Amino acid sequence: MPRKIRQLIQDLKKAGFTDRGGKGSHRNFTHSSGIRITISGKTGDDAKKYQEREVERALREVKK
């Protein structure tokens, strides 16, 4: 069962990403280390596989 967009956002915020806002259903997140990621979709929607991979990659980059 795929995760929800709200869960991905929650993971990003826990890792220190800040929400810069966005346009429509897009949300832009930045980290103090310079990593940026955009998540699209309503919070209740199922996350796409590529979105889950991008969030996992961003979280790995932060831990380095």
GROMACS .gro file of N, CA and C in nm, residues 14-37:
model
   72
   14LYS      N    1   1.050   1.646   0.965
   14LYS     CA    2   1.126   1.587   1.075
   14LYS      C    3   1.276   1.595   1.049
   15ALA      N    4   1.314   1.588   0.921
   15ALA     CA    5   1.455   1.590   0.884
   15ALA      C    6   1.509   1.733   0.875
   16GLY      N    7   1.425   1.833   0.898
   16GLY     CA    8   1.472   1.971   0.900
   16GLY      C    9   1.443   2.050   0.775
   17PHE      N   10   1.362   1.997   0.685
   17PHE     CA   11   1.323   2.071   0.565
   17PHE      C   12   1.216   2.174   0.602
   18THR      N   13   1.219   2.288   0.535
   18THR     CA   14   1.118   2.390   0.558
   18THR      C   15   1.033   2.406   0.432
   19ASP      N   16   0.906   2.429   0.451
   19ASP     CA   17   0.811   2.445   0.341
   19ASP      C   18   0.815   2.588   0.292
   20ARG      N   19   0.857   2.608   0.167
   20ARG     CA   20   0.863   2.743   0.110
   20ARG      C   21   0.733   2.781   0.042
   21GLY      N   22   0.633   2.693   0.048
   21GLY     CA   23   0.507   2.720  -0.020
   21GLY      C   24   0.513   2.668  -0.163
   22GLY      N   25   0.420   2.709  -0.242
   22GLY     CA   26   0.417   2.663  -0.380
   22GLY      C   27   0.294   2.715  -0.449
   23LYS      N   28   0.269   2.661  -0.566
   23LYS     CA   29   0.157   2.706  -0.646
   23LYS      C   30   0.064   2.587  -0.670
   24GLY      N   31  -0.061   2.602  -0.636
   24GLY     CA   32  -0.154   2.492  -0.654
   24GLY      C   33  -0.125   2.380  -0.555
   25SER      N   34  -0.112   2.259  -0.607
   25SER     CA   35  -0.089   2.144  -0.520
   25SER      C   36   0.060   2.115  -0.499
   26HIS      N   37   0.146   2.203  -0.548
   26HIS     CA   38   0.290   2.183  -0.535
   26HIS      C   39   0.344   2.249  -0.409
   27ARG      N   40   0.434   2.178  -0.340
   27ARG     CA   41   0.500   2.233  -0.221
   27ARG      C   42   0.649   2.220  -0.240
   28ASN      N   43   0.720   2.328  -0.216
   28ASN     CA   44   0.865   2.330  -0.230
   28ASN      C   45   0.929   2.326  -0.092
   29PHE      N   46   1.023   2.234  -0.075
   29PHE     CA   47   1.093   2.220   0.052
   29PHE      C   48   1.241   2.244   0.031
   30THR      N   49   1.303   2.312   0.128
   30THR     CA   50   1.446   2.335   0.123
   30THR      C   51   1.507   2.296   0.257
   31HIS      N   52   1.634   2.261   0.251
   31HIS     CA   53   1.709   2.226   0.372
   31HIS      C   54   1.825   2.323   0.382
   32SER      N   55   1.874   2.346   0.500
   32SER     CA   56   1.984   2.441   0.520
   32SER      C   57   2.111   2.397   0.448
   33SER      N   58   2.122   2.269   0.414
   33SER     CA   59   2.239   2.219   0.341
   33SER      C   60   2.230   2.247   0.191
   34GLY      N   61   2.118   2.304   0.147
   34GLY     CA   62   2.102   2.341   0.007
   34GLY      C   63   2.020   2.243  -0.076
   35ILE      N   64   1.972   2.138  -0.017
   35ILE     CA   65   1.892   2.039  -0.089
   35ILE      C   66   1.750   2.092  -0.105
   36ARG      N   67   1.697   2.077  -0.228
   36ARG     CA   68   1.561   2.123  -0.256
   36ARG      C   69   1.481   2.008  -0.317
   37ILE      N   70   1.352   2.003  -0.284
   37ILE     CA   71   1.264   1.899  -0.337
   37ILE      C   72   1.124   1.957  -0.349
   0.00000   0.00000   0.00000
